[in-house]
């Protein structure tokens, strides 16, 4: 039995909204049509996906499992269409994703020396869209930071970098050469939507703020709403007078990987993947401001 991708898209619409009427409106189809498609999908799978009663619509265990599995499947289908379209146009274009503070230029210069006719575009990613952007084909290769959902991805470690604590300039610890977790025990932390990804080993008060990017995070820190943590390379690219960065050696270092979809078959992507590994040491050195010009000069000579 082959899964119908259209039915799966309909299922995801209902599962995300838990409301057939709203899902039908967003899909621009009639609700009876949507209900028939969901029933047909349930028959195809031999499983009930939703519980419908006077209290509303909820997912069954089978429905929750299907929702978990459907995201990567639909993303893969989208990526296939995108890659075929690029191949049809004869495109020699590579989109490289990156996280804040990670310079793409060292690997790009090595890659372009091998492929002078190829165009390299770059795309900034945040912590929560690293895996989706790789799986759905928006980026071909990416520099990512852990944690990341590794399902369907091929990852290779490149380097680690120390973590720094970001403090408002008037903070009591701002003048320290380094701090410990114990020094920060009662500090409120501004962090991503998933608190479990915090690098700390002890609980901190929750600021109640949910941020995606480093710029948002630093705005809240500067306003005195909490502290946060960044990789050393991020401090190079986000120097500002109202923020002080202090090393915190007793936290595990930030880990940087190069990643691509495991199903990806592209000589261009493979060559950039290799270039990222070849230039990992230089890329890591760019996390020191003093080494940034040296690293760029070194890569230029290679090219």
Short mmCIF file of N, CA and C in Angstrom, two decimals, residues 54-131:
data_model
loop_
_atom_site.label_atom_id
_atom_site.label_comp_id
_atom_site.label_asym_id
_atom_site.label_seq_id
_atom_site.Cartn_x
_atom_site.Cartn_y
_atom_site.Cartn_z
N UNK A 54 -17.95 14.88 21.83
CA UNK A 54 -18.55 16.18 22.12
C UNK A 54 -17.54 17.19 22.63
N UNK A 55 -16.38 16.72 23.09
CA UNK A 55 -15.34 17.61 23.61
C UNK A 55 -14.42 18.13 22.51
N UNK A 56 -14.52 17.55 21.32
CA UNK A 56 -13.67 18.00 20.21
C UNK A 56 -12.94 16.86 19.55
N UNK A 57 -11.80 17.17 18.97
CA UNK A 57 -11.00 16.20 18.22
C UNK A 57 -9.65 16.04 18.90
N UNK A 58 -9.25 14.79 19.11
CA UNK A 58 -7.93 14.51 19.69
C UNK A 58 -7.26 13.42 18.87
N UNK A 59 -5.95 13.39 18.94
CA UNK A 59 -5.19 12.35 18.24
C UNK A 59 -5.17 11.06 19.05
N UNK A 60 -5.29 9.96 18.37
CA UNK A 60 -5.08 8.66 19.01
C UNK A 60 -3.58 8.40 19.09
N UNK A 61 -3.19 7.31 19.73
CA UNK A 61 -1.77 6.95 19.77
C UNK A 61 -1.24 6.75 18.35
N UNK A 62 -2.05 6.10 17.51
CA UNK A 62 -1.64 5.90 16.12
C UNK A 62 -1.50 7.24 15.40
N UNK A 63 -2.41 8.16 15.69
CA UNK A 63 -2.35 9.47 15.07
C UNK A 63 -1.11 10.24 15.48
N UNK A 64 -0.75 10.18 16.76
CA UNK A 64 0.46 10.86 17.21
C UNK A 64 1.70 10.27 16.56
N UNK A 65 1.71 8.94 16.41
CA UNK A 65 2.85 8.31 15.74
C UNK A 65 2.95 8.75 14.29
N UNK A 66 1.80 8.79 13.61
CA UNK A 66 1.80 9.21 12.21
C UNK A 66 2.26 10.66 12.08
N UNK A 67 1.83 11.52 12.99
CA UNK A 67 2.24 12.93 12.93
C UNK A 67 3.75 13.05 13.08
N UNK A 68 4.33 12.28 13.99
CA UNK A 68 5.79 12.30 14.17
C UNK A 68 6.51 11.88 12.90
N UNK A 69 5.95 10.86 12.22
CA UNK A 69 6.62 10.30 11.05
C UNK A 69 6.35 11.08 9.77
N UNK A 70 5.27 11.83 9.74
CA UNK A 70 4.86 12.48 8.50
C UNK A 70 5.70 13.70 8.18
N UNK A 71 6.15 14.44 9.22
CA UNK A 71 6.94 15.65 8.97
C UNK A 71 8.15 15.39 8.08
N UNK A 72 9.06 14.48 8.47
CA UNK A 72 10.21 14.20 7.62
C UNK A 72 9.83 13.66 6.24
N UNK A 73 8.73 12.89 6.16
CA UNK A 73 8.31 12.33 4.87
C UNK A 73 7.89 13.42 3.91
N UNK A 74 7.06 14.36 4.38
CA UNK A 74 6.62 15.46 3.52
C UNK A 74 7.78 16.38 3.17
N UNK A 75 8.68 16.60 4.14
CA UNK A 75 9.85 17.43 3.87
C UNK A 75 10.71 16.80 2.79
N UNK A 76 10.87 15.49 2.85
CA UNK A 76 11.66 14.79 1.85
C UNK A 76 11.03 14.90 0.47
N UNK A 77 9.70 14.78 0.40
CA UNK A 77 9.01 14.91 -0.89
C UNK A 77 9.19 16.31 -1.46
N UNK A 78 9.11 17.33 -0.61
CA UNK A 78 9.33 18.71 -1.06
C UNK A 78 10.75 18.88 -1.57
N UNK A 79 11.71 18.29 -0.86
CA UNK A 79 13.10 18.41 -1.27
C UNK A 79 13.33 17.75 -2.62
N UNK A 80 12.70 16.62 -2.86
CA UNK A 80 12.84 15.93 -4.15
C UNK A 80 12.36 16.84 -5.29
N UNK A 81 11.20 17.46 -5.08
CA UNK A 81 10.68 18.36 -6.13
C UNK A 81 11.64 19.53 -6.38
N UNK A 82 12.17 20.08 -5.30
CA UNK A 82 13.08 21.21 -5.45
C UNK A 82 14.34 20.80 -6.21
N UNK A 83 14.90 19.65 -5.86
CA UNK A 83 16.15 19.21 -6.49
C UNK A 83 15.95 18.89 -7.96
N UNK A 84 14.83 18.25 -8.28
CA UNK A 84 14.53 17.95 -9.68
C UNK A 84 14.38 19.24 -10.48
N UNK A 85 13.73 20.24 -9.88
CA UNK A 85 13.54 21.51 -10.55
C UNK A 85 14.88 22.19 -10.82
N UNK A 86 15.78 22.17 -9.82
CA UNK A 86 17.10 22.77 -10.00
C UNK A 86 17.88 22.03 -11.08
N UNK A 87 17.80 20.69 -11.06
CA UNK A 87 18.51 19.90 -12.06
C UNK A 87 17.98 20.17 -13.46
N UNK A 88 16.66 20.36 -13.59
CA UNK A 88 16.05 20.64 -14.89
C UNK A 88 16.57 21.96 -15.47
N UNK A 89 16.81 22.94 -14.59
CA UNK A 89 17.32 24.23 -15.05
C UNK A 89 18.83 24.22 -15.26
N UNK A 90 19.43 23.08 -15.01
CA UNK A 90 20.88 22.99 -15.17
C UNK A 90 21.63 23.79 -14.12
N UNK A 91 21.03 23.92 -12.97
CA UNK A 91 21.57 24.80 -11.94
C UNK A 91 22.83 24.27 -11.30
N UNK A 92 23.84 25.11 -11.18
CA UNK A 92 25.03 24.83 -10.39
C UNK A 92 24.99 25.78 -9.19
N UNK A 93 24.01 25.59 -8.34
CA UNK A 93 23.77 26.49 -7.22
C UNK A 93 23.70 25.67 -5.95
N UNK A 94 24.38 26.14 -4.93
CA UNK A 94 24.39 25.45 -3.64
C UNK A 94 23.97 26.45 -2.57
N UNK A 95 23.03 26.02 -1.72
CA UNK A 95 22.59 26.86 -0.62
C UNK A 95 23.17 26.30 0.67
N UNK A 96 23.94 27.11 1.37
CA UNK A 96 24.63 26.68 2.59
C UNK A 96 23.98 27.38 3.78
N UNK A 97 23.51 26.60 4.73
CA UNK A 97 22.93 27.15 5.95
C UNK A 97 24.02 27.35 7.00
N UNK A 98 23.78 28.31 7.89
CA UNK A 98 24.76 28.55 8.95
C UNK A 98 24.06 29.14 10.16
N UNK A 99 24.66 28.93 11.32
CA UNK A 99 24.20 29.53 12.57
C UNK A 99 25.02 30.77 12.87
N UNK A 100 24.47 31.61 13.72
CA UNK A 100 25.15 32.86 14.09
C UNK A 100 26.56 32.58 14.57
N UNK A 101 27.51 33.38 14.08
CA UNK A 101 28.89 33.29 14.55
C UNK A 101 29.76 32.31 13.79
N UNK A 102 29.18 31.50 12.90
CA UNK A 102 29.97 30.52 12.16
C UNK A 102 30.24 31.06 10.76
N UNK A 103 31.48 31.42 10.43
CA UNK A 103 31.78 31.96 9.11
C UNK A 103 31.78 30.87 8.04
N UNK A 104 31.13 31.16 6.94
CA UNK A 104 31.03 30.20 5.84
C UNK A 104 32.16 30.39 4.85
N UNK A 105 32.79 31.54 4.86
CA UNK A 105 33.75 31.90 3.81
C UNK A 105 34.95 30.95 3.69
N UNK A 106 35.53 30.39 4.77
CA UNK A 106 36.68 29.50 4.56
C UNK A 106 36.36 28.31 3.65
N UNK A 107 35.25 27.60 3.94
CA UNK A 107 34.89 26.46 3.10
C UNK A 107 34.43 26.91 1.72
N UNK A 108 33.77 28.06 1.64
CA UNK A 108 33.27 28.55 0.35
C UNK A 108 34.43 28.81 -0.61
N UNK A 109 35.50 29.39 -0.10
CA UNK A 109 36.64 29.68 -0.99
C UNK A 109 37.29 28.41 -1.50
N UNK A 110 37.42 27.41 -0.64
CA UNK A 110 37.97 26.13 -1.09
C UNK A 110 37.04 25.48 -2.12
N UNK A 111 35.75 25.51 -1.84
CA UNK A 111 34.76 24.92 -2.75
C UNK A 111 34.76 25.63 -4.10
N UNK A 112 34.78 26.97 -4.10
CA UNK A 112 34.71 27.72 -5.36
C UNK A 112 35.97 27.54 -6.19
N UNK A 113 37.09 27.24 -5.54
CA UNK A 113 38.30 26.94 -6.31
C UNK A 113 38.12 25.66 -7.11
N UNK A 114 37.32 24.71 -6.58
CA UNK A 114 37.04 23.46 -7.27
C UNK A 114 35.91 23.61 -8.29
N UNK A 115 34.98 24.52 -8.00
CA UNK A 115 33.80 24.71 -8.85
C UNK A 115 33.62 26.19 -9.16
N UNK A 116 34.47 26.74 -10.03
CA UNK A 116 34.41 28.18 -10.31
C UNK A 116 33.10 28.64 -10.94
N UNK A 117 32.34 27.73 -11.54
CA UNK A 117 31.08 28.12 -12.18
C UNK A 117 29.88 27.99 -11.24
N UNK A 118 30.09 27.47 -10.06
CA UNK A 118 28.99 27.27 -9.12
C UNK A 118 28.74 28.56 -8.32
N UNK A 119 27.48 28.76 -7.99
CA UNK A 119 27.09 29.91 -7.16
C UNK A 119 26.74 29.38 -5.77
N UNK A 120 27.35 29.97 -4.73
CA UNK A 120 27.05 29.59 -3.36
C UNK A 120 26.20 30.68 -2.71
N UNK A 121 25.01 30.32 -2.32
CA UNK A 121 24.15 31.21 -1.55
C UNK A 121 24.18 30.77 -0.09
N UNK A 122 23.96 31.70 0.82
CA UNK A 122 23.95 31.37 2.24
C UNK A 122 22.61 31.71 2.85
N UNK A 123 22.23 30.94 3.86
CA UNK A 123 20.93 31.11 4.51
C UNK A 123 21.11 30.99 6.01
N UNK A 124 20.76 32.02 6.75
CA UNK A 124 20.86 31.99 8.20
C UNK A 124 19.78 31.06 8.77
N UNK A 125 20.12 30.28 9.76
CA UNK A 125 19.19 29.38 10.42
C UNK A 125 19.17 29.69 11.91
N UNK A 126 18.05 29.34 12.55
CA UNK A 126 17.97 29.44 14.00
C UNK A 126 17.94 28.03 14.59
N UNK A 127 17.96 27.95 15.91
CA UNK A 127 18.11 26.65 16.57
C UNK A 127 16.99 25.68 16.21
N UNK A 128 15.75 26.21 15.99
CA UNK A 128 14.61 25.31 15.81
C UNK A 128 14.32 24.95 14.36
N UNK A 129 15.03 25.56 13.40
CA UNK A 129 14.74 25.21 12.00
C UNK A 129 15.95 24.59 11.29
N UNK A 130 16.97 24.18 12.07
CA UNK A 130 18.14 23.58 11.45
C UNK A 130 17.77 22.30 10.68
N UNK A 131 17.15 21.34 11.36
CA UNK A 131 16.79 20.08 10.72
C UNK A 131 15.72 20.27 9.64
#
